[in-house]
Coordinates of C-alpha atoms and ligand atoms in Angstrom, one line a residue:
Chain A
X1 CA 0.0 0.0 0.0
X2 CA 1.5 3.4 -0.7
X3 CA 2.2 5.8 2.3
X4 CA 1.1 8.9 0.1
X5 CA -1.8 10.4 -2.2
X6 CA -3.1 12.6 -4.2
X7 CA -6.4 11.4 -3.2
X8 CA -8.0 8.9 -1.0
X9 CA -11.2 7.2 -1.4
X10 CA -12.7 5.3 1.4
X11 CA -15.1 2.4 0.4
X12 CA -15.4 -0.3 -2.9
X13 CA -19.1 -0.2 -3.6
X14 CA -20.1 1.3 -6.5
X15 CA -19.7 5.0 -5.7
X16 CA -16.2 4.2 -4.2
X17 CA -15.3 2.2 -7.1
X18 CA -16.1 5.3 -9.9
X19 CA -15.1 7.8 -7.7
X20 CA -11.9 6.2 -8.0
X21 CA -12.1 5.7 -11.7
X22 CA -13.5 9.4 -12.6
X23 CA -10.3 10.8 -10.7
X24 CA -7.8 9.5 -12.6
X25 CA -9.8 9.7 -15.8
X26 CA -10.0 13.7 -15.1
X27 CA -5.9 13.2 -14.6
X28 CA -5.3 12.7 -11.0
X29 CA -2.3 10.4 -10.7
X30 CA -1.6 8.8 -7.1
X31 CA -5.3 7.6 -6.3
X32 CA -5.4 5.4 -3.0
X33 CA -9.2 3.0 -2.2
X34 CA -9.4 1.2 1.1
X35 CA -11.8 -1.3 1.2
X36 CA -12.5 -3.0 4.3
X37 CA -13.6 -6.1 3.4
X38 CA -13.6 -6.8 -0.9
X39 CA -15.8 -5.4 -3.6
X40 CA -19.3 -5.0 -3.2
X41 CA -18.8 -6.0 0.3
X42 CA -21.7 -3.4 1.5
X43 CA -24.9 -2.8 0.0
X44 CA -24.0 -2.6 -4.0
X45 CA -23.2 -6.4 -3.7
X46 CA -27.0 -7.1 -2.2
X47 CA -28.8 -4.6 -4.6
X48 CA -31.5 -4.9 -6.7
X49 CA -29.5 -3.3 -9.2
X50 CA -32.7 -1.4 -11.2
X51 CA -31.5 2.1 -13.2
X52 CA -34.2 4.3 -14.0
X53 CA -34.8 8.3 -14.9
X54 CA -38.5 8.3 -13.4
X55 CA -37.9 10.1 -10.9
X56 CA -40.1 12.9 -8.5
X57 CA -37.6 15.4 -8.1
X58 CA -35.7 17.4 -11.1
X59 CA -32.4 16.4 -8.8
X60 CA -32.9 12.7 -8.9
X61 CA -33.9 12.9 -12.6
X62 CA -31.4 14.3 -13.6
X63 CA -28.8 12.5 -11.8
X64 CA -30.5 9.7 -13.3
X65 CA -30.5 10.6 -16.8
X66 CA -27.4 11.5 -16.7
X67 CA -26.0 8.2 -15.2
X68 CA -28.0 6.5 -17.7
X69 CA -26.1 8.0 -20.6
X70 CA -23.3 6.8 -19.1
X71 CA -24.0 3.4 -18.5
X72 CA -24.7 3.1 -22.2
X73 CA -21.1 3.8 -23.0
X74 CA -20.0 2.1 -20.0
X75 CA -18.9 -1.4 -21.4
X76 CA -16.8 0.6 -24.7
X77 CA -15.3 2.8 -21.9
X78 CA -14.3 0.4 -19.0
X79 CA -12.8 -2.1 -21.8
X80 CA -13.8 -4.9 -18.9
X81 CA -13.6 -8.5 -19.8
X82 CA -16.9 -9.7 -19.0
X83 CA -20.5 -8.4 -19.6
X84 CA -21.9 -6.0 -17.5
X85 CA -24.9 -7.0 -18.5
X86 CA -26.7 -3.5 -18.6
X87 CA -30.3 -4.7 -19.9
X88 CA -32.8 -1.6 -21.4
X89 CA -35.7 -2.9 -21.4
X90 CA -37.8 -0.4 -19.4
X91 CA -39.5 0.1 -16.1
X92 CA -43.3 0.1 -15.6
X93 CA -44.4 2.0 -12.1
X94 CA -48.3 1.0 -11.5
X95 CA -50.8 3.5 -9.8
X96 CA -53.0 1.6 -7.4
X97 CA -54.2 4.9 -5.5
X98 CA -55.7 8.5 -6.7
X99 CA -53.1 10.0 -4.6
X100 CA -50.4 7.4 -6.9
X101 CA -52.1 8.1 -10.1
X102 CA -52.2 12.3 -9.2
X103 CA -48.4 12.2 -8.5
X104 CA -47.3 9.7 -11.6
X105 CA -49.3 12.7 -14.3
X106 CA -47.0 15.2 -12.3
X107 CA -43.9 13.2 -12.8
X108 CA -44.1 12.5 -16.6
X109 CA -44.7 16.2 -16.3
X110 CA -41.6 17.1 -14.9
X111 CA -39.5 14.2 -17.1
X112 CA -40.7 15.1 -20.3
X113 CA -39.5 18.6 -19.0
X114 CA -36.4 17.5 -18.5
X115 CA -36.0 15.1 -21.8
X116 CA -36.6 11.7 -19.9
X117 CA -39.2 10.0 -22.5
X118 CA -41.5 8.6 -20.1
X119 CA -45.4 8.7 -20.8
X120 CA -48.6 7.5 -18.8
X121 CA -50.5 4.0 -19.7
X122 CA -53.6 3.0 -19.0
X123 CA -53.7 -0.9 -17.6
X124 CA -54.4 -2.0 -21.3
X125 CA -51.5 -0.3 -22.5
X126 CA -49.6 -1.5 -19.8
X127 CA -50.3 -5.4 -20.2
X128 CA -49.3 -4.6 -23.8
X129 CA -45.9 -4.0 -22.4
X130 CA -45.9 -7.1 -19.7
X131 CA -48.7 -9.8 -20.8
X132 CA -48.4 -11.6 -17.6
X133 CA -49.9 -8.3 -15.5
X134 CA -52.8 -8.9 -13.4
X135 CA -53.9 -5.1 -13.4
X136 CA -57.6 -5.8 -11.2
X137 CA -57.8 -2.4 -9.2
X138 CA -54.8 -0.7 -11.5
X139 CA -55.6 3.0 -12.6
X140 CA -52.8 3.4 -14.6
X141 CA -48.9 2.7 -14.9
X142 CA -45.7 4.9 -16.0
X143 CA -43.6 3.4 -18.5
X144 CA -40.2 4.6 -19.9
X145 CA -38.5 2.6 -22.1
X146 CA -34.6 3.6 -21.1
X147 CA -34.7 2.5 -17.7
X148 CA -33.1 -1.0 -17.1
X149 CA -30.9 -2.7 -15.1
X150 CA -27.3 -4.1 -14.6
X151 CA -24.7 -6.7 -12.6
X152 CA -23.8 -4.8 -9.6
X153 CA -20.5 -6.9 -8.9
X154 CA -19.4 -6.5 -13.2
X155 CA -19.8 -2.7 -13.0
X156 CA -18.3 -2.4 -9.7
X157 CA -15.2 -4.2 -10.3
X158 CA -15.2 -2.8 -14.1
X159 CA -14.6 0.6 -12.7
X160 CA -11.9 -0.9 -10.2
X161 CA -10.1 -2.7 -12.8
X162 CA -10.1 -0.1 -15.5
X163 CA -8.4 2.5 -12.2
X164 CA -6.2 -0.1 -11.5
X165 CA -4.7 0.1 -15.2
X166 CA -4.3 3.8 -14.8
X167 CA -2.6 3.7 -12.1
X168 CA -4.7 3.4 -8.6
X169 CA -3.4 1.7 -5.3
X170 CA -6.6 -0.4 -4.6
X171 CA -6.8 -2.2 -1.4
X172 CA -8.9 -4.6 0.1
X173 CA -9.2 -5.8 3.8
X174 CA -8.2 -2.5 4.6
X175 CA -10.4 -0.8 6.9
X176 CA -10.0 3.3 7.7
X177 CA -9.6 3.7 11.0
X178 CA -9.1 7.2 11.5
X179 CA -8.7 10.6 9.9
X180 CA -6.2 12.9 10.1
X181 CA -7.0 16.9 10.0
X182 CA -5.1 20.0 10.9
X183 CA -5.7 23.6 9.9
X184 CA -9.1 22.9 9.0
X185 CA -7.2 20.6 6.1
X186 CA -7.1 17.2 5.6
X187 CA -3.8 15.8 6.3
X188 CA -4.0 11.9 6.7
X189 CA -6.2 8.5 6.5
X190 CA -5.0 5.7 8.9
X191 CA -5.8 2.3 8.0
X192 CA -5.3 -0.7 9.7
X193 CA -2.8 -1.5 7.0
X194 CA -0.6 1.8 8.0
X195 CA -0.9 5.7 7.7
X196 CA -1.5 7.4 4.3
X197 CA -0.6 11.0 3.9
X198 CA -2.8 12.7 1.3
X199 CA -4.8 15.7 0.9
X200 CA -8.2 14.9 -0.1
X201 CA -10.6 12.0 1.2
X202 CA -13.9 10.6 0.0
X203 CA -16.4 9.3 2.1
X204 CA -18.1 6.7 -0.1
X205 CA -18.4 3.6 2.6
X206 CA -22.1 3.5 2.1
X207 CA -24.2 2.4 5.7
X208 CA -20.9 3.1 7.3
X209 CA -20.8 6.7 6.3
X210 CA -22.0 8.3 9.1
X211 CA -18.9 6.5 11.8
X212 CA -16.4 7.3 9.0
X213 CA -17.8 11.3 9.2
X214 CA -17.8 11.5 12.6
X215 CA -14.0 10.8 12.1
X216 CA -13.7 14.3 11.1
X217 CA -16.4 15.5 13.4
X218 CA -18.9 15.7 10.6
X219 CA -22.4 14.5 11.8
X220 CA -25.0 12.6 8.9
X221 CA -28.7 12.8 9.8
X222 CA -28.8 9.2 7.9
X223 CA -30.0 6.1 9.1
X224 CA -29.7 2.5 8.1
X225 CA -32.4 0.2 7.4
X226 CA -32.8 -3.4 6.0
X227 CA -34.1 -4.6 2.5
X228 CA -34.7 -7.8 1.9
X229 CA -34.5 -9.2 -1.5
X230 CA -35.1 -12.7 -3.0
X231 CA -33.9 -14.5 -6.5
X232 CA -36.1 -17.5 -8.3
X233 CA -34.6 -19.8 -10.6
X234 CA -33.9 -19.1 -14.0
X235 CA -37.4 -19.5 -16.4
X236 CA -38.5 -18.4 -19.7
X237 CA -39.6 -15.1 -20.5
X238 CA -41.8 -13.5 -18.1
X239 CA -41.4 -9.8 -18.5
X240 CA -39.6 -7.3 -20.1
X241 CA -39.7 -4.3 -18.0
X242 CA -39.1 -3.6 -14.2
X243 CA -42.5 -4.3 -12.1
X244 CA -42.3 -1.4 -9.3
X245 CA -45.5 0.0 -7.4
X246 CA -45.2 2.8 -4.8
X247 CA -48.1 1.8 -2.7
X248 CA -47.8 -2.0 -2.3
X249 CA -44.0 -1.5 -2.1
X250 CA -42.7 -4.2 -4.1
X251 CA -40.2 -4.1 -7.5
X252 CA -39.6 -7.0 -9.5
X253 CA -37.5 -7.9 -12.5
X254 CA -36.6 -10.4 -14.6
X255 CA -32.5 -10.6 -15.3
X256 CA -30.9 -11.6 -18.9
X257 CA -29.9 -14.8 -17.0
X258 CA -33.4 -15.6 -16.6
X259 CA -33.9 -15.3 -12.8
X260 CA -36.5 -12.7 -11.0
X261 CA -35.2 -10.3 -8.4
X262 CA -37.9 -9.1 -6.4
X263 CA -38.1 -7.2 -2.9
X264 CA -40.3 -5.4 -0.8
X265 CA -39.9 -2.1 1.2
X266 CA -41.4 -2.5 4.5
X267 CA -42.7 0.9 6.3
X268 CA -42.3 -1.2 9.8
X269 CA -39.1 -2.3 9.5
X270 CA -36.9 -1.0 12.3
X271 CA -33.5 1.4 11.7
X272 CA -30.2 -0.5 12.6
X273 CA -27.5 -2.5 10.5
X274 CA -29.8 -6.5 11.0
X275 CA -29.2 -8.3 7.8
X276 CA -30.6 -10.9 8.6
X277 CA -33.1 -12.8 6.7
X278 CA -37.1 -13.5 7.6
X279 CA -39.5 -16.2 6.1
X280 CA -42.5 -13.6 7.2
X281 CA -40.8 -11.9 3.7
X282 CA -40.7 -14.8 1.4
X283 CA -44.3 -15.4 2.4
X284 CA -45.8 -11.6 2.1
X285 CA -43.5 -11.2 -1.6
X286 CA -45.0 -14.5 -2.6
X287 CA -48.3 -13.4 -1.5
X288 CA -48.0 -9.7 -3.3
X289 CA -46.3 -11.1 -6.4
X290 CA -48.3 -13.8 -7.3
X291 CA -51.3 -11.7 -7.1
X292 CA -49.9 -9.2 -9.5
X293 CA -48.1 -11.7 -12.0
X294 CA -50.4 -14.7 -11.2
X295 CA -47.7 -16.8 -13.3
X296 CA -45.0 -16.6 -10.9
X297 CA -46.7 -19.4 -8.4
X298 CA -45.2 -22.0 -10.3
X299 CA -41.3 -20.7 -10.0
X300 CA -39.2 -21.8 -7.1
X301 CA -37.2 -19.2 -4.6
X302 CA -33.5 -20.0 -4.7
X303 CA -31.9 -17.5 -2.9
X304 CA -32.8 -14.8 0.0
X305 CA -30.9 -12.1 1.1
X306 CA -31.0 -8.8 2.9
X307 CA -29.1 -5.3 2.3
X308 CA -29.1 -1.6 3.9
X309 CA -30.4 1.5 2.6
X310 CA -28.6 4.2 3.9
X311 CA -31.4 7.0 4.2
X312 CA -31.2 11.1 4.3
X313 CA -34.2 12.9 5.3
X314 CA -35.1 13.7 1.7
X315 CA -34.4 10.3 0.2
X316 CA -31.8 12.1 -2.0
X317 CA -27.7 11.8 -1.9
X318 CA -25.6 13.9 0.1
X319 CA -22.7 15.5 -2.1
X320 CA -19.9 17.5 -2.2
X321 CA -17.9 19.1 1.0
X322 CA -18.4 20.2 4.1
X323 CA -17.5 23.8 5.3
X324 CA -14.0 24.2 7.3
X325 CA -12.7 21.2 6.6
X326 CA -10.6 21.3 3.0
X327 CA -10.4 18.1 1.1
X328 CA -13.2 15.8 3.0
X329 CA -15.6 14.9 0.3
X330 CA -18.9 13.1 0.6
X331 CA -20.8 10.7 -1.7
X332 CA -23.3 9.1 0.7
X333 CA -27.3 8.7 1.9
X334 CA -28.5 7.1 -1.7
X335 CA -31.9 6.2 0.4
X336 CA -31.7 2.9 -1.6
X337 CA -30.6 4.7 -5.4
X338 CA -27.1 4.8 -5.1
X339 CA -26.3 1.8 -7.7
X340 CA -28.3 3.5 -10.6
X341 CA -26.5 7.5 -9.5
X342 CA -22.9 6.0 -9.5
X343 CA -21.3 7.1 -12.8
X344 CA -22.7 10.6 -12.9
X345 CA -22.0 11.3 -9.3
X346 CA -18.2 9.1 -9.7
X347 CA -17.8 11.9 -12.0
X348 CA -19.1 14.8 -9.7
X349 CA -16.9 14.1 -6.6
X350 CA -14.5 13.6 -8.6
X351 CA -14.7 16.9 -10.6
X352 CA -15.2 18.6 -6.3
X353 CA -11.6 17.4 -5.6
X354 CA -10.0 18.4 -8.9
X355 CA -11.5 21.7 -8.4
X356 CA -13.8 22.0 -11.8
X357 CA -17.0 23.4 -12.1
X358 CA -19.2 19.7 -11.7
X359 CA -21.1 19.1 -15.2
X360 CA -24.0 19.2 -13.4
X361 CA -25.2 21.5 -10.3
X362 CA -25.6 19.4 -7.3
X363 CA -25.3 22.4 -4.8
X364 CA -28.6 22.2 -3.2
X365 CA -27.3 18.4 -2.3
X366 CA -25.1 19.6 0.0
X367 CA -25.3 18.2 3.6
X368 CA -25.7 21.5 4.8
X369 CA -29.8 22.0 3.0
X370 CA -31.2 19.8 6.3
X371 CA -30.1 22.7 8.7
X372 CA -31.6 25.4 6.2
X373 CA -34.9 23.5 6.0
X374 CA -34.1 23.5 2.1
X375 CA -35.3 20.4 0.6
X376 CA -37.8 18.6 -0.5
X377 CA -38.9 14.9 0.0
X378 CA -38.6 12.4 -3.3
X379 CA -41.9 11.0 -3.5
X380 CA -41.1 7.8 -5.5
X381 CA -39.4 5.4 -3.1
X382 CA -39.7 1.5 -2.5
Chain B
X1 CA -3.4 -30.7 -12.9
X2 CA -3.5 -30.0 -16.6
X3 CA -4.9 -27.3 -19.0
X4 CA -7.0 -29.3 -20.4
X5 CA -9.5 -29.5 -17.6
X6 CA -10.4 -26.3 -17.7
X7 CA -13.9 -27.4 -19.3
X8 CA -14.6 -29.5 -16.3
X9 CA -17.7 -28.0 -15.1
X10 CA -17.6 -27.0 -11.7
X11 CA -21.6 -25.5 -11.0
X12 CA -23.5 -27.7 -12.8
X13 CA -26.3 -25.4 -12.2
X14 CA -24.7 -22.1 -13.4
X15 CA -22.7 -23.9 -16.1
X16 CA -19.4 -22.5 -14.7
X17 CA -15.9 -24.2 -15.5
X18 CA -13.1 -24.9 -14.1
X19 CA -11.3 -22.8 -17.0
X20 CA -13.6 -19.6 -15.5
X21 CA -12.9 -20.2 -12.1
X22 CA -9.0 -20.1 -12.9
X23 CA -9.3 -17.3 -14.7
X24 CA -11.3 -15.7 -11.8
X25 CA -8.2 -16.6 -9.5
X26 CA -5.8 -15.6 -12.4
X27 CA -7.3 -11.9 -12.3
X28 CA -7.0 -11.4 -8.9
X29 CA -9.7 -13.4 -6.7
X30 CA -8.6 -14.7 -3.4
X31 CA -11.5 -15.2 -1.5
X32 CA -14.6 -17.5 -2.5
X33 CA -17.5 -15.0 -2.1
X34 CA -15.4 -12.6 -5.2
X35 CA -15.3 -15.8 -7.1
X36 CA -18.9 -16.0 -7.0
X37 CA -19.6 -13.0 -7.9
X38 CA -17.8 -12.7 -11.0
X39 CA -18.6 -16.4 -12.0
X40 CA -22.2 -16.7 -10.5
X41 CA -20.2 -20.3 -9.2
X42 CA -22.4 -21.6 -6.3
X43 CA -25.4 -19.0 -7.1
X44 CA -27.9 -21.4 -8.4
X45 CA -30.5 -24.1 -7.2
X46 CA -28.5 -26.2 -5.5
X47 CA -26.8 -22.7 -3.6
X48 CA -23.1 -24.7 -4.1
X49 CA -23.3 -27.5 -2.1
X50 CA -21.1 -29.4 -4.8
X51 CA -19.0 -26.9 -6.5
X52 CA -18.5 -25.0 -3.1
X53 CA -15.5 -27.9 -2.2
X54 CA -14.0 -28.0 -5.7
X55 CA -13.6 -24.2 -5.9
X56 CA -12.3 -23.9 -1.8
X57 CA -9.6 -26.9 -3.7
X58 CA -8.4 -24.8 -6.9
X59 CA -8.1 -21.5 -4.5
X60 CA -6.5 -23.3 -1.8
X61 CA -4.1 -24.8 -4.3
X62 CA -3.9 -21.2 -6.2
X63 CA -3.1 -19.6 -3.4
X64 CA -1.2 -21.6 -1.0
X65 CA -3.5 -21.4 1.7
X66 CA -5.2 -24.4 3.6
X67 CA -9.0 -25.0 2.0
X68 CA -10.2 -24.8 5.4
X69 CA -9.4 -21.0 5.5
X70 CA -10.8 -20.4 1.9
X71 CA -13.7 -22.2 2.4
X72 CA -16.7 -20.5 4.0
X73 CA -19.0 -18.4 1.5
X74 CA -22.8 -18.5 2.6
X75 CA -24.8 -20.3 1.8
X76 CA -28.6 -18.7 2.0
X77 CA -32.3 -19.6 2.2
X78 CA -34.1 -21.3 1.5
X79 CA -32.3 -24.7 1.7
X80 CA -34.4 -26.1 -0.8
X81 CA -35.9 -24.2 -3.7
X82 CA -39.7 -23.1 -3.1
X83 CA -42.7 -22.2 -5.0
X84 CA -43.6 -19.0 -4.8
X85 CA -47.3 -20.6 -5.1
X86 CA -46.2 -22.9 -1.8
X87 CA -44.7 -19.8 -0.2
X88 CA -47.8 -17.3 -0.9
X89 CA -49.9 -20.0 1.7
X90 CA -47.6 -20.2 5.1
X91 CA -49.9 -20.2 7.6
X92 CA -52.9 -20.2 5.5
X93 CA -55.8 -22.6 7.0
X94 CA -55.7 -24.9 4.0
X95 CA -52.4 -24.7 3.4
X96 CA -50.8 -27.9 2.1
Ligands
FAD1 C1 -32.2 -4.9 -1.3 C2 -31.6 -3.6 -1.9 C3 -32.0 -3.3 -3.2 C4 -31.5 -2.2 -3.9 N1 -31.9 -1.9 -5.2 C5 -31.4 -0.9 -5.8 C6 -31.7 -0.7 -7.2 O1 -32.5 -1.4 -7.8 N2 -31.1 0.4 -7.8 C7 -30.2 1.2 -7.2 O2 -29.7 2.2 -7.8 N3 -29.9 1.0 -5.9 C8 -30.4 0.0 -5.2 N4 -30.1 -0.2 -3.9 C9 -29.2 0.7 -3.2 C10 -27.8 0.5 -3.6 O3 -27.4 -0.8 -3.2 C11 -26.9 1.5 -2.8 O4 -27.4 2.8 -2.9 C12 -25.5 1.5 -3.5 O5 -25.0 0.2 -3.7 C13 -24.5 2.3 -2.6 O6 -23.2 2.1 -3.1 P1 -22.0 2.6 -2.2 O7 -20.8 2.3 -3.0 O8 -22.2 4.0 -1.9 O9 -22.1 1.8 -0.8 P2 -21.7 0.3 -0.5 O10 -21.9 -0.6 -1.7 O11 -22.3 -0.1 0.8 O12 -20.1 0.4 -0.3 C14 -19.5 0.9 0.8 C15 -18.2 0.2 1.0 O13 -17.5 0.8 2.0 C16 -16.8 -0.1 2.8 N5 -16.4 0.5 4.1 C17 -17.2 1.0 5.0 N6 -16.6 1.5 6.0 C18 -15.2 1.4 5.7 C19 -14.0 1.8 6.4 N7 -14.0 2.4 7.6 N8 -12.9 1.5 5.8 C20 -12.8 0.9 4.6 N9 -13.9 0.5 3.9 C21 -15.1 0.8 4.5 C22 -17.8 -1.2 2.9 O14 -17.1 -2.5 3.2 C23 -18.4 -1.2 1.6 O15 -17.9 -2.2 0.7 C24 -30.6 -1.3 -3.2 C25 -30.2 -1.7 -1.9 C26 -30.7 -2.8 -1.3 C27 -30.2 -3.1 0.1

């Protein structure tokens, strides 16, 4: 491990991981990741995986979009070895409530402002899209046709191989113990492994964000909460697009390899870092799910598992710096979004500690908008 | 053991061989949950209960360390693959 850096970034999940990348691609040389455990060790490696631009907010939208657009170039870029297996095929959000339905027509609304070609479907219209759709007590569905998803562990590593050809000092079972400020600057990050001296860090350790602020005396209002998530066996063709509703709180998808990935996201589940698993959840997904794609009864569970979401007040990322301290950087609080943000906000954070002007404004995502009581609440959340 | 193994197949229910597992190892893998997740090794029906010896044997002789240290990788629930149709009755009154 080198004892020096230009830049240190704490954390190989998926921010971590094209944080890493996006520095040395904007021409940072000496770029140090610690990981404490290996890749995808947190919650990238238990996600759901899902990329979409149908978002609430113009901030998440965009964010989206953006990431989107690079995820499409992704594969060409990285020059990985194996396929990352980014899949467009759409995501369809039902409306089981007024109140859903009321909020999905302002939504498109706002998307088609901002270029993201999503557009309102009546249940016909959406069983077009996915045959296999019970849509009993539907009032509508939002489709757009860009949205997809990806392998979580393939782009992860993808970014940390193709920084590890540049040049990067990557790490693993290397945990950050401590952080080293002076001045108001940042001097130092202590490992297990040893001391590196470097002035810029990036928090990107995901659930364990908020101990590895406190390190500099930063605190998060984030908390952690577990997901639980459950693959079948592979089967034929099922469905094309993502399967999300808002109200009954489910997503489900079927993967190019042939295997659903569904979860649900339970209002009563308490904060805290469990990750542990529940039969109560393969029971109340089976029960949901085979109500609203009646075909699934006949496909067997494989696998269960469980993840963290790491969740800000306004279900939106915080990004960027913190006042008084110079070269502590932040990519944290994805509230459950963070796989689908990672290339747009890899090259953010990483534009923050070169010093450029960020190719888009993410300002108003600074930790600092919870004290000013200036943000607003993302409506569309599992 | 020789090259020409590498088409042994390992997972028999993600199709994996030993040929991608070594290549796996040969990029840089040293621990058996990174293998499965760039192979899938292990991630199907039968959650690894064969391959997971066979892999803990090529990583232990990879990497010089005893299989008894390489070995554990989780193995998850359910034990045995499920219906969802089963699943969506626990506790049902005519459940079967
Ligand atoms: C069930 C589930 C489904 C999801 N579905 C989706 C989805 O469909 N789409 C989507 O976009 N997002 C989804 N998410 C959210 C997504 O997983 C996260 O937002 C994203 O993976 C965050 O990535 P990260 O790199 O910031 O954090 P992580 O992946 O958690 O990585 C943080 C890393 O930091 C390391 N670390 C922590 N502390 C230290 C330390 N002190 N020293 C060294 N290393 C440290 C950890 O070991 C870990 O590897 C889902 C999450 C869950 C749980």
């Amino acid at each position: 491990m080198r004892r020096t850096a230009d830049a240190v970034v704490i954390g190989g999940g998926v921010t971590g991981a094209s944080v890493a990348y996006n520095l040395l691609k904007l021409g940072m040389r000496d770029v140090v990741l610690c990981e404490k455990a290996t890749f995808c060790n947190g919650s990238t490696g238990r996600c759901g995986a899902g990329v979409r631009e149908q978002w609430g907010s113009k901030g998440n939208c965009l964010l989206a979009k953006a990431s989107i657009d690079m995820f499409e170039q992704l594969a060409d870029e990285l020059n990985y070895p194996h396929d990352l297996e980014f899949k467009q095929k759409g995501y369809l959000m039902l409306a089981h409530t007024e109140k859903e339905w009321a909020q999905f027509q302002k939504n498109v609304q706002l998307q088609n402002s901002l270029g993201i070609k999503s557009r309102l479907c009546t249940p016909e219209e959406a069983r077009e899209i996915v045959p296999a759709l019970n849509t009993e007590g539907m009032l509508g569905a939002t489709f757009n046709g860009r949205d997809g998803h990806a392998n979580p562990f393939h782009v992860t590593r993808a970014y940390l191989t193709a920084a590890e050809r540049m040049g990067a000092d990557i790490n693993y079972f290397t945990e950050v113990t401590g952080i080293e400020v002076s001045g108001g600057k940042v001097k130092a990050v202590v490992t297990k492994k040893g001391v590196i001296e470097t002035p810029i860090v990036i928090n990107a350790a995901g659930p364990w964000a908020k101990p590895v602020a406190e390190m500099v005396g930063v605190k998060l209002p984030l908390f952690t909460q577990r997901h639980q998530i459950l693959v079948t066996e592979p089967v034929g063709w099922l469905l094309d697009p993502m399967v999300m509703s808002f109200s009954i709180g489910i997503y489900c998808q079927q993967t190019p390899h042939g295997s659903l990935i569904m979860g649900i996201g339970d209002p009563h589940e308490p904060k805290g870092y469990d990750i542990g698993h529940s039969w109560e959840f393969l029971r109340d997904m089976s029960r949901i799910i085979t109500r609203l794609l009646p075909a699934l009864k006949d496909v067997r569970v494989v696998r269960q598992w469980s993840g963290l979401y790491t969740v800000t007040p306004d279900a939106h990322p915080i990004l960027g710096g913190v006042p008084g301290i110079d070269g502590y950087l932040q990519a944290v609080g994805f509230s459950g979004h963070g796989f689908m943000l990672a290339p747009a906000v890899g090259q953010i954070i990483a534009e923050m500690a070169l010093g450029k002007v960020t190719f888009l404004d993410v300002r108003n995502l600074d930790v600092g908008r919870f004290e000013r009581g200036e943000y607003n609440v993302e409506p569309s959340v599992v | 053991m020789s090259r020409t193994d590498d088409d042994i197949i390992v997972c028999r229910c993600e199709d994996v061989t030993l040929g991608e597992i070594r290549r796996a190892i040969a990029e840089g893998a040293t621990t058996m949950d990174e293998i499965r997740r760039i192979t899938r090794a292990g991630m199907g029906p039968c959650q690894g209960r064969t391959c997971r010896q066979l892999i803990a044997l090529e990583l232990a002789r990879k990497t010089g360390k005893p299989v008894a240290e390489v070995l554990p990788s989780t193995i998850r629930p359910p034990m045995k693959a499920v219906t969802m149709g089963s699943l969506a009755k626990i506790g049902e009154e005519d459940a079967e």
